Amino acid sequence: LEGELESIRGAGTWKSERVIASRQGPHLRLAGGGAGILNFCANNYLGLSSHPEVIRAGVETLEQFGAGLSSVRFICGTQSIHKDLEEKIAHFHQREDAILYASCFDANAGLFEALLTPEDAVLSDELNHASIIDGIRLCKANKYRYKHMDMQDLEAKLQEAQKHRLRLVATDGAFSMDGDIAPLREICRLAEKYEALVFIDECHATGFLGPSGRGTDELLGVMDKVTIINSTLGKALGGAAGGYTTGPKPLVDLLRQRSRPYLFSNSLPPAVVGCASKALDLLMESNAIAQSMAAKTQRFRSKMTAAGFTISGQDHPICPVMLGDARLASVMADDMLSRGIYVIGFSYPVVPKGKARIRVQISAVHSDEDIDRCVEAFTEVGQKHGALP
Ligand code: PLP
């Protein structure tokens, strides 16, 4: 193992973890010092991870329903709060039913194998999240991989897949490395033409994309055309943990019978259920938080572009600052931290060679001053390292 570990270090792909000594939020304290760090790299898009009402709901649910169920759902692990949350999720997405998992990774691991047989086909965007790729690996359906958001290639693969019993197109709604959004209107049009179902992973969309934060399908006006949604409770919806599938009732019924991560893993802890349930209530009451995040995203993107940086993606709070060179991304991210701004550089193999970047993530709880401080620091660091003229 030492040799293997050394080769990871040697390849420059070693991932180290900074230890946080405070709650998740826009301002962090790092273990061993480092107070007042401005945080721009969490998926806490709406700032609900440390929202007082979300925390209170978690504490109250913990007190009323206990620490955990010591059981899977179908043995003796289903409480009223689990049923209520599933109903709330289905209502939020305007779908028939929903089923909870310990994570969206599990939801993705449990979907394809339960739904698809060797007579079926799954068509997957080449840049889909690792958990979709792993979920697809577990199923026995015929596998087609289409070029990232390339509708010509998807159409060609759909034509090839006509010989199979059922076709399922699988895509991230919003892609986390680039902040780009799947062309769902076109995907749904092709799916209709070739009689395919559409599945989207909405981890980086649920709660904030679309006029009322329902996600990519709402943003692009195809809520009635996307059949299956998987998403997480671990990002915008309170940030604790948990995932789900929402869609047609017979599909959810089937998953309760067949989906292995659901059948063979413990029920979601009550505190987690309480937090997520409150996060959904807050979003259904008002879309003010999501709008505030959108305005801040706009502020960051336009100021950074004016400063001379290239920001990838479309109006998404994932704002990749494109730098190209892996070393440049790494030294700039370190220099940003020395100025009190926590951002992360990504390079090959996480992103393609020559496309290194620093990924910035905006949250509703960043203030305008936080955003401006981040842009100023980027400008100074960019000039110092020759990334800006
Ligand atoms: N799908 C996507 C697109 C993600 O970004 C992630 C998390 O990084 C997951 C699934 C897994 O979500 P969870 O953390 O709930 O397992």
CSV table of C-alpha atoms and ligand atoms in Angstrom, one decimal:
chain,number,residue,atom,x,y,z
A,1,LEU,CA,0.0,0.0,0.0
A,2,GLU,CA,2.9,2.4,0.8
A,3,GLY,CA,4.0,2.2,-2.9
A,4,GLU,CA,0.4,2.8,-4.1
A,5,LEU,CA,0.1,5.8,-1.7
A,6,GLU,CA,3.5,7.2,-2.9
A,7,SER,CA,2.3,6.9,-6.5
A,8,ILE,CA,-0.7,9.0,-5.7
A,9,ARG,CA,1.5,11.6,-4.1
A,10,GLY,CA,3.9,11.5,-7.0
A,11,ALA,CA,1.1,12.0,-9.5
A,12,GLY,CA,0.2,15.2,-7.6
A,13,THR,CA,-3.4,13.9,-7.0
A,14,TRP,CA,-3.2,13.5,-3.3
A,15,LYS,CA,-6.3,14.9,-1.6
A,16,SER,CA,-5.8,16.4,1.8
A,17,GLU,CA,-8.6,17.6,4.1
A,18,ARG,CA,-8.6,20.9,5.9
A,19,VAL,CA,-10.1,20.5,9.4
A,20,ILE,CA,-12.9,23.0,10.2
A,21,ALA,CA,-13.5,23.8,13.9
A,22,SER,CA,-16.8,25.7,13.4
A,23,ARG,CA,-20.2,25.2,11.8
A,24,GLN,CA,-20.5,25.1,8.0
A,25,GLY,CA,-21.1,28.6,6.7
A,26,PRO,CA,-19.6,31.6,4.9
A,27,HIS,CA,-17.1,32.3,7.6
A,28,LEU,CA,-15.1,29.4,9.0
A,29,ARG,CA,-12.6,28.8,11.8
A,30,LEU,CA,-10.0,26.2,10.9
A,31,ALA,CA,-8.6,23.8,13.5
A,32,GLY,CA,-5.4,25.0,14.9
A,33,GLY,CA,-6.0,28.7,14.2
A,34,GLY,CA,-7.2,30.4,11.0
A,35,ALA,CA,-10.4,32.2,12.2
A,36,GLY,CA,-12.5,34.3,9.9
A,37,ILE,CA,-11.8,32.3,6.7
A,38,LEU,CA,-14.2,33.2,3.9
A,39,ASN,CA,-15.6,29.9,2.6
A,40,PHE,CA,-16.3,29.6,-1.2
A,41,CYS,CA,-16.2,25.9,-1.6
A,42,ALA,CA,-19.2,24.3,0.1
A,43,ASN,CA,-22.4,23.1,-1.6
A,44,ASN,CA,-24.2,25.1,1.0
A,45,TYR,CA,-26.0,27.0,-1.8
A,46,LEU,CA,-28.8,28.4,0.3
A,47,GLY,CA,-27.0,28.7,3.6
A,48,LEU,CA,-29.3,26.3,5.2
A,49,SER,CA,-26.6,24.1,6.8
A,50,SER,CA,-26.5,26.3,9.8
A,51,HIS,CA,-29.9,28.1,9.5
A,52,PRO,CA,-31.3,28.5,13.1
A,53,GLU,CA,-34.7,27.1,12.2
A,54,VAL,CA,-33.1,24.1,10.5
A,55,ILE,CA,-30.9,23.4,13.5
A,56,ARG,CA,-33.9,23.8,15.9
A,57,ALA,CA,-36.0,21.4,13.8
A,58,GLY,CA,-33.2,18.8,13.9
A,59,VAL,CA,-32.8,19.1,17.7
A,60,GLU,CA,-36.6,18.8,18.3
A,61,THR,CA,-36.9,15.8,16.0
A,62,LEU,CA,-33.8,14.2,17.7
A,63,GLU,CA,-35.5,14.6,21.1
A,64,GLN,CA,-38.9,13.3,20.0
A,65,PHE,CA,-37.8,10.5,17.7
A,66,GLY,CA,-34.4,9.4,19.1
A,67,ALA,CA,-30.9,9.1,17.8
A,68,GLY,CA,-31.7,6.4,15.2
A,69,LEU,CA,-33.7,3.4,14.3
A,70,SER,CA,-31.2,0.6,14.6
A,71,SER,CA,-33.0,-1.0,11.7
A,72,VAL,CA,-33.6,-0.8,8.0
A,73,ARG,CA,-36.9,0.6,6.8
A,74,PHE,CA,-38.8,-2.6,6.1
A,75,ILE,CA,-38.0,-4.3,9.4
A,76,CYS,CA,-38.8,-1.7,12.0
A,77,GLY,CA,-37.2,1.5,10.8
A,78,THR,CA,-40.0,3.5,9.3
A,79,GLN,CA,-41.3,6.4,11.5
A,80,SER,CA,-44.0,8.9,10.6
A,81,ILE,CA,-41.3,11.5,9.9
A,82,HIS,CA,-39.9,9.3,7.1
A,83,LYS,CA,-43.3,9.0,5.5
A,84,ASP,CA,-44.0,12.7,5.9
A,85,LEU,CA,-40.6,13.7,4.4
A,86,GLU,CA,-41.2,11.4,1.4
A,87,GLU,CA,-44.6,13.0,0.8
A,88,LYS,CA,-43.1,16.5,1.1
A,89,ILE,CA,-40.3,15.7,-1.4
A,90,ALA,CA,-42.8,14.3,-3.9
A,91,HIS,CA,-45.0,17.4,-3.4
A,92,PHE,CA,-42.0,19.7,-3.8
A,93,HIS,CA,-41.1,18.1,-7.1
A,94,GLN,CA,-44.7,17.6,-8.2
A,95,ARG,CA,-44.2,13.9,-8.6
A,96,GLU,CA,-46.3,10.9,-7.4
A,97,ASP,CA,-44.1,9.5,-4.8
A,98,ALA,CA,-40.6,9.5,-3.2
A,99,ILE,CA,-38.3,7.2,-1.4
A,100,LEU,CA,-35.5,8.1,1.0
A,101,TYR,CA,-31.9,6.8,1.0
A,102,ALA,CA,-28.9,7.4,3.2
A,103,SER,CA,-27.4,9.4,0.4
A,104,CYS,CA,-27.8,10.3,-3.2
A,105,PHE,CA,-24.9,8.1,-3.9
A,106,ASP,CA,-27.0,5.2,-2.6
A,107,ALA,CA,-30.1,6.4,-4.6
A,108,ASN,CA,-27.9,6.3,-7.7
A,109,ALA,CA,-26.5,2.9,-6.8
A,110,GLY,CA,-29.9,1.5,-6.2
A,111,LEU,CA,-31.9,2.8,-9.1
A,112,PHE,CA,-30.6,1.3,-12.3
A,113,GLU,CA,-30.2,-2.3,-11.1
A,114,ALA,CA,-33.7,-2.4,-9.8
A,115,LEU,CA,-35.3,-0.8,-12.9
A,116,LEU,CA,-33.4,-2.2,-15.9
A,117,THR,CA,-33.0,-5.7,-17.2
A,118,PRO,CA,-30.5,-7.2,-19.8
A,119,GLU,CA,-33.2,-6.4,-22.4
A,120,ASP,CA,-33.0,-2.7,-21.7
A,121,ALA,CA,-30.6,0.1,-22.5
A,122,VAL,CA,-29.2,3.1,-20.5
A,123,LEU,CA,-27.7,6.1,-22.3
A,124,SER,CA,-25.4,8.1,-20.1
A,125,ASP,CA,-23.6,11.5,-20.5
A,126,GLU,CA,-19.9,10.9,-20.4
A,127,LEU,CA,-19.4,13.5,-17.6
A,128,ASN,CA,-22.1,12.1,-15.3
A,129,HIS,CA,-21.3,12.0,-11.6
A,130,ALA,CA,-19.3,9.0,-10.4
A,131,SER,CA,-22.3,7.6,-8.4
A,132,ILE,CA,-24.4,7.5,-11.6
A,133,ILE,CA,-21.5,5.7,-13.4
A,134,ASP,CA,-21.2,3.2,-10.5
A,135,GLY,CA,-25.0,2.7,-10.4
A,136,ILE,CA,-25.0,1.9,-14.1
A,137,ARG,CA,-22.1,-0.5,-13.7
A,138,LEU,CA,-24.2,-2.5,-11.3
A,139,CYS,CA,-27.0,-3.1,-13.7
A,140,LYS,CA,-27.2,-5.6,-16.5
A,141,ALA,CA,-28.7,-3.3,-19.1
A,142,ASN,CA,-26.9,-2.4,-22.4
A,143,LYS,CA,-24.7,0.6,-21.8
A,144,TYR,CA,-24.3,3.6,-24.2
A,145,ARG,CA,-22.1,6.6,-23.3
A,146,TYR,CA,-22.8,9.8,-25.3
A,147,LYS,CA,-20.5,12.8,-25.6
A,148,HIS,CA,-21.0,15.5,-23.0
A,149,MET,CA,-24.3,17.4,-23.8
A,150,ASP,CA,-23.9,16.4,-27.5
A,151,MET,CA,-27.4,15.9,-28.8
A,152,GLN,CA,-26.2,14.6,-32.2
A,153,ASP,CA,-24.3,11.8,-30.4
A,154,LEU,CA,-27.3,11.1,-28.1
A,155,GLU,CA,-29.6,10.8,-31.1
A,156,ALA,CA,-27.2,8.4,-32.8
A,157,LYS,CA,-27.0,6.3,-29.6
A,158,LEU,CA,-30.8,6.4,-29.3
A,159,GLN,CA,-31.1,5.1,-32.8
A,160,GLU,CA,-28.7,2.3,-32.1
A,161,ALA,CA,-30.6,1.5,-28.9
A,162,GLN,CA,-34.0,1.1,-30.6
A,163,LYS,CA,-33.5,-2.7,-30.6
A,164,HIS,CA,-33.8,-2.8,-26.8
A,165,ARG,CA,-37.0,-3.1,-24.8
A,166,LEU,CA,-36.7,0.1,-22.8
A,167,ARG,CA,-34.4,3.1,-23.1
A,168,LEU,CA,-33.4,5.3,-20.2
A,169,VAL,CA,-31.4,8.6,-20.8
A,170,ALA,CA,-29.4,9.5,-17.6
A,171,THR,CA,-27.8,12.9,-17.0
A,172,ASP,CA,-26.8,15.3,-14.3
A,173,GLY,CA,-29.2,18.2,-14.4
A,174,ALA,CA,-26.3,20.6,-13.5
A,175,PHE,CA,-22.7,19.3,-13.8
A,176,SER,CA,-20.6,20.1,-10.8
A,177,MET,CA,-17.2,20.6,-12.4
A,178,ASP,CA,-18.3,23.1,-15.0
A,179,GLY,CA,-21.5,24.6,-13.6
A,180,ASP,CA,-23.2,23.8,-17.0
A,181,ILE,CA,-26.8,22.7,-17.3
A,182,ALA,CA,-28.0,19.7,-19.3
A,183,PRO,CA,-30.0,20.7,-22.5
A,184,LEU,CA,-33.1,19.0,-21.0
A,185,ARG,CA,-35.6,20.4,-23.5
A,186,GLU,CA,-33.6,18.8,-26.4
A,187,ILE,CA,-33.0,15.6,-24.4
A,188,CYS,CA,-36.8,15.3,-23.7
A,189,ARG,CA,-37.6,16.0,-27.3
A,190,LEU,CA,-35.2,13.2,-28.4
A,191,ALA,CA,-36.6,10.9,-25.6
A,192,GLU,CA,-40.1,11.4,-26.9
A,193,LYS,CA,-39.0,10.8,-30.5
A,194,TYR,CA,-37.2,7.5,-29.6
A,195,GLU,CA,-39.5,6.4,-26.8
A,196,ALA,CA,-37.0,6.7,-24.0
A,197,LEU,CA,-37.4,7.7,-20.3
A,198,VAL,CA,-35.4,10.6,-18.8
A,199,PHE,CA,-33.6,10.4,-15.5
A,200,ILE,CA,-31.8,13.4,-14.0
A,201,ASP,CA,-29.5,13.8,-10.9
A,202,GLU,CA,-30.5,17.1,-9.4
A,203,CYS,CA,-27.9,17.3,-6.6
A,204,HIS,CA,-26.6,20.7,-7.9
A,205,ALA,CA,-30.1,22.1,-8.8
A,206,THR,CA,-32.7,21.1,-6.2
A,207,GLY,CA,-33.8,24.0,-4.1
A,208,PHE,CA,-32.5,26.8,-6.3
A,209,LEU,CA,-32.7,26.3,-10.1
A,210,GLY,CA,-36.0,27.4,-11.7
A,211,PRO,CA,-38.5,30.1,-10.7
A,212,SER,CA,-39.5,28.3,-7.5
A,213,GLY,CA,-36.3,26.3,-6.9
A,214,ARG,CA,-37.7,22.9,-8.1
A,215,GLY,CA,-34.6,22.3,-10.3
A,216,THR,CA,-33.4,22.0,-13.8
A,217,ASP,CA,-36.7,20.5,-15.1
A,218,GLU,CA,-38.6,23.6,-13.8
A,219,LEU,CA,-35.9,26.0,-15.2
A,220,LEU,CA,-36.2,24.5,-18.6
A,221,GLY,CA,-40.0,23.9,-18.5
A,222,VAL,CA,-39.9,20.1,-18.8
A,223,MET,CA,-41.3,19.0,-15.4
A,224,ASP,CA,-43.9,16.8,-17.0
A,225,LYS,CA,-41.3,15.2,-19.3
A,226,VAL,CA,-38.6,14.0,-16.9
A,227,THR,CA,-39.7,10.7,-15.4
A,228,ILE,CA,-37.2,10.1,-12.6
A,229,ILE,CA,-35.3,12.5,-10.3
A,230,ASN,CA,-32.6,11.6,-7.8
A,231,SER,CA,-31.3,14.3,-5.5
A,232,THR,CA,-29.6,14.9,-2.2
A,233,LEU,CA,-30.5,16.4,1.1
A,234,GLY,CA,-26.8,17.0,1.7
A,235,LYS,CA,-26.3,20.1,-0.3
A,236,ALA,CA,-28.8,22.9,-0.6
A,237,LEU,CA,-31.5,21.2,1.5
A,238,GLY,CA,-29.8,21.6,4.9
A,239,GLY,CA,-26.6,19.9,4.1
A,240,ALA,CA,-26.7,17.0,6.5
A,241,ALA,CA,-27.0,13.8,4.6
A,242,GLY,CA,-29.6,11.7,2.8
A,243,GLY,CA,-30.8,11.3,-0.8
A,244,TYR,CA,-34.0,10.3,-2.6
A,245,THR,CA,-35.7,9.1,-5.8
A,246,THR,CA,-38.9,10.8,-6.8
A,247,GLY,CA,-41.1,9.8,-9.7
A,248,PRO,CA,-44.0,7.5,-10.6
A,249,LYS,CA,-45.5,5.6,-7.8
A,250,PRO,CA,-45.0,2.1,-9.3
A,251,LEU,CA,-41.3,2.9,-9.7
A,252,VAL,CA,-41.0,3.9,-6.0
A,253,ASP,CA,-43.0,0.8,-5.0
A,254,LEU,CA,-40.5,-1.3,-7.0
A,255,LEU,CA,-37.5,0.4,-5.4
A,256,ARG,CA,-38.9,-0.4,-1.9
A,257,GLN,CA,-39.0,-4.0,-2.9
A,258,ARG,CA,-35.8,-4.3,-4.9
A,259,SER,CA,-33.3,-1.5,-4.4
A,260,ARG,CA,-30.4,-2.9,-2.4
A,261,PRO,CA,-29.0,0.3,-0.7
A,262,TYR,CA,-32.6,0.9,0.5
A,263,LEU,CA,-33.3,-2.7,1.6
A,264,PHE,CA,-29.9,-3.3,3.3
A,265,SER,CA,-29.0,0.0,4.9
A,266,ASN,CA,-30.2,1.8,8.0
A,267,SER,CA,-33.1,4.3,8.1
A,268,LEU,CA,-32.2,8.0,7.9
A,269,PRO,CA,-31.5,9.4,11.4
A,270,PRO,CA,-34.4,11.4,12.8
A,271,ALA,CA,-32.3,14.6,13.3
A,272,VAL,CA,-31.4,14.5,9.6
A,273,VAL,CA,-35.0,14.0,8.6
A,274,GLY,CA,-36.1,16.9,10.8
A,275,CYS,CA,-33.4,19.3,9.3
A,276,ALA,CA,-34.3,18.4,5.7
A,277,SER,CA,-38.0,18.7,6.3
A,278,LYS,CA,-37.6,22.2,7.7
A,279,ALA,CA,-35.3,23.2,4.8
A,280,LEU,CA,-38.1,22.1,2.4
A,281,ASP,CA,-40.7,24.1,4.4
A,282,LEU,CA,-38.6,27.2,4.2
A,283,LEU,CA,-38.2,26.8,0.4
A,284,MET,CA,-41.9,26.2,-0.1
A,285,GLU,CA,-42.8,29.3,1.9
A,286,SER,CA,-40.7,31.7,-0.1
A,287,ASN,CA,-38.1,31.7,-2.9
A,288,ALA,CA,-36.4,34.8,-1.4
A,289,ILE,CA,-33.3,32.8,-0.3
A,290,ALA,CA,-32.8,31.3,-3.8
A,291,GLN,CA,-33.2,34.7,-5.4
A,292,SER,CA,-30.6,36.2,-3.0
A,293,MET,CA,-28.2,33.4,-4.1
A,294,ALA,CA,-28.9,34.1,-7.8
A,295,ALA,CA,-28.2,37.8,-7.3
A,296,LYS,CA,-24.9,37.0,-5.6
A,297,THR,CA,-23.9,34.6,-8.3
A,298,GLN,CA,-24.6,37.2,-10.8
A,299,ARG,CA,-22.5,39.7,-8.9
A,300,PHE,CA,-19.5,37.3,-8.7
A,301,ARG,CA,-19.7,36.2,-12.3
A,302,SER,CA,-19.9,39.7,-13.7
A,303,LYS,CA,-17.2,41.2,-11.5
A,304,MET,CA,-14.8,38.4,-12.2
A,305,THR,CA,-15.5,38.6,-16.0
A,306,ALA,CA,-14.9,42.4,-15.8
A,307,ALA,CA,-11.6,41.7,-14.0
A,308,GLY,CA,-10.5,39.6,-17.0
A,309,PHE,CA,-11.2,36.0,-15.8
A,310,THR,CA,-13.1,33.3,-17.7
A,311,ILE,CA,-15.9,31.8,-15.7
A,312,SER,CA,-17.4,28.6,-17.1
A,313,GLY,CA,-21.0,27.5,-16.9
A,314,GLN,CA,-24.3,29.3,-17.1
A,315,ASP,CA,-25.7,31.5,-14.3
A,316,HIS,CA,-25.0,28.7,-11.8
A,317,PRO,CA,-23.6,29.2,-8.3
A,318,ILE,CA,-20.8,26.8,-9.3
A,319,CYS,CA,-18.4,29.3,-10.8
A,320,PRO,CA,-15.2,27.6,-12.2
A,321,VAL,CA,-12.5,30.2,-12.7
A,322,MET,CA,-10.7,28.7,-15.7
A,323,LEU,CA,-6.9,28.8,-15.5
A,324,GLY,CA,-5.7,25.9,-17.7
A,325,ASP,CA,-2.5,25.1,-16.0
A,326,ALA,CA,-2.6,22.7,-13.0
A,327,ARG,CA,0.3,24.3,-11.1
A,328,LEU,CA,-1.2,27.8,-11.5
A,329,ALA,CA,-4.6,26.6,-10.1
A,330,SER,CA,-2.9,25.0,-7.2
A,331,VAL,CA,-0.6,27.9,-6.2
A,332,MET,CA,-3.4,30.5,-6.8
A,333,ALA,CA,-5.7,28.5,-4.5
A,334,ASP,CA,-3.0,28.4,-1.8
A,335,ASP,CA,-2.4,32.1,-2.2
A,336,MET,CA,-6.1,32.8,-1.9
A,337,LEU,CA,-6.1,30.9,1.4
A,338,SER,CA,-3.2,32.9,2.7
A,339,ARG,CA,-5.5,35.9,2.0
A,340,GLY,CA,-8.3,34.3,4.1
A,341,ILE,CA,-10.3,32.9,1.1
A,342,TYR,CA,-11.0,29.2,1.0
A,343,VAL,CA,-11.3,27.9,-2.6
A,344,ILE,CA,-10.1,24.7,-4.2
A,345,GLY,CA,-8.1,24.1,-7.4
A,346,PHE,CA,-9.1,21.2,-9.6
A,347,SER,CA,-6.8,19.6,-12.2
A,348,TYR,CA,-6.4,16.3,-14.1
A,349,PRO,CA,-7.7,13.6,-13.6
A,350,VAL,CA,-10.7,15.3,-11.9
A,351,VAL,CA,-11.1,17.6,-14.9
A,352,PRO,CA,-9.6,17.1,-18.5
A,353,LYS,CA,-5.9,17.9,-19.0
A,354,GLY,CA,-5.3,21.6,-19.7
A,355,LYS,CA,-8.6,22.6,-18.1
A,356,ALA,CA,-7.4,23.2,-14.6
A,357,ARG,CA,-9.5,25.6,-12.6
A,358,ILE,CA,-10.4,27.0,-9.2
A,359,ARG,CA,-14.0,26.2,-8.4
A,360,VAL,CA,-15.8,28.9,-6.5
A,361,GLN,CA,-19.3,28.2,-5.1
A,362,ILE,CA,-21.6,31.0,-4.1
A,363,SER,CA,-24.1,30.8,-1.3
A,364,ALA,CA,-27.1,32.9,-0.3
A,365,VAL,CA,-25.4,33.7,3.0
A,366,HIS,CA,-22.4,35.4,1.4
A,367,SER,CA,-22.7,39.1,1.8
A,368,ASP,CA,-22.0,41.5,-1.1
A,369,GLU,CA,-18.8,42.4,0.8
A,370,ASP,CA,-17.7,38.8,1.0
A,371,ILE,CA,-18.1,38.5,-2.8
A,372,ASP,CA,-16.2,41.7,-3.4
A,373,ARG,CA,-13.4,40.6,-1.1
A,374,CYS,CA,-13.2,37.3,-3.0
A,375,VAL,CA,-13.0,39.1,-6.4
A,376,GLU,CA,-10.4,41.5,-5.1
A,377,ALA,CA,-8.2,38.7,-3.8
A,378,PHE,CA,-8.6,36.8,-7.1
A,379,THR,CA,-7.5,39.9,-9.0
A,380,GLU,CA,-4.4,40.5,-6.8
A,381,VAL,CA,-3.4,36.8,-6.9
A,382,GLY,CA,-4.2,36.5,-10.6
A,383,GLN,CA,-2.0,39.5,-11.4
A,384,LYS,CA,0.8,38.2,-9.2
A,385,HIS,CA,0.9,34.8,-11.0
A,386,GLY,CA,0.4,36.2,-14.5
A,387,ALA,CA,-3.2,34.8,-14.9
A,388,LEU,CA,-4.4,38.3,-15.7
A,389,PRO,CA,-2.9,41.0,-17.9
B,1,PLP,N1,-24.7,13.2,-7.6
B,1,PLP,C1,-24.0,14.3,-7.8
B,1,PLP,C2,-24.1,15.1,-9.1
B,1,PLP,C3,-23.2,14.8,-6.7
B,1,PLP,O1,-22.5,15.9,-6.9
B,1,PLP,C4,-23.1,14.1,-5.5
B,1,PLP,C5,-22.2,14.6,-4.4
B,1,PLP,O2,-21.2,15.0,-4.5
B,1,PLP,C6,-23.9,13.0,-5.4
B,1,PLP,C7,-24.7,12.5,-6.4
B,1,PLP,C8,-23.9,12.2,-4.1
B,1,PLP,O3,-24.7,12.8,-3.2
B,1,PLP,P1,-24.6,12.4,-1.6
B,1,PLP,O4,-23.6,13.3,-1.0
B,1,PLP,O5,-26.0,12.7,-1.1
B,1,PLP,O6,-24.3,11.0,-1.6
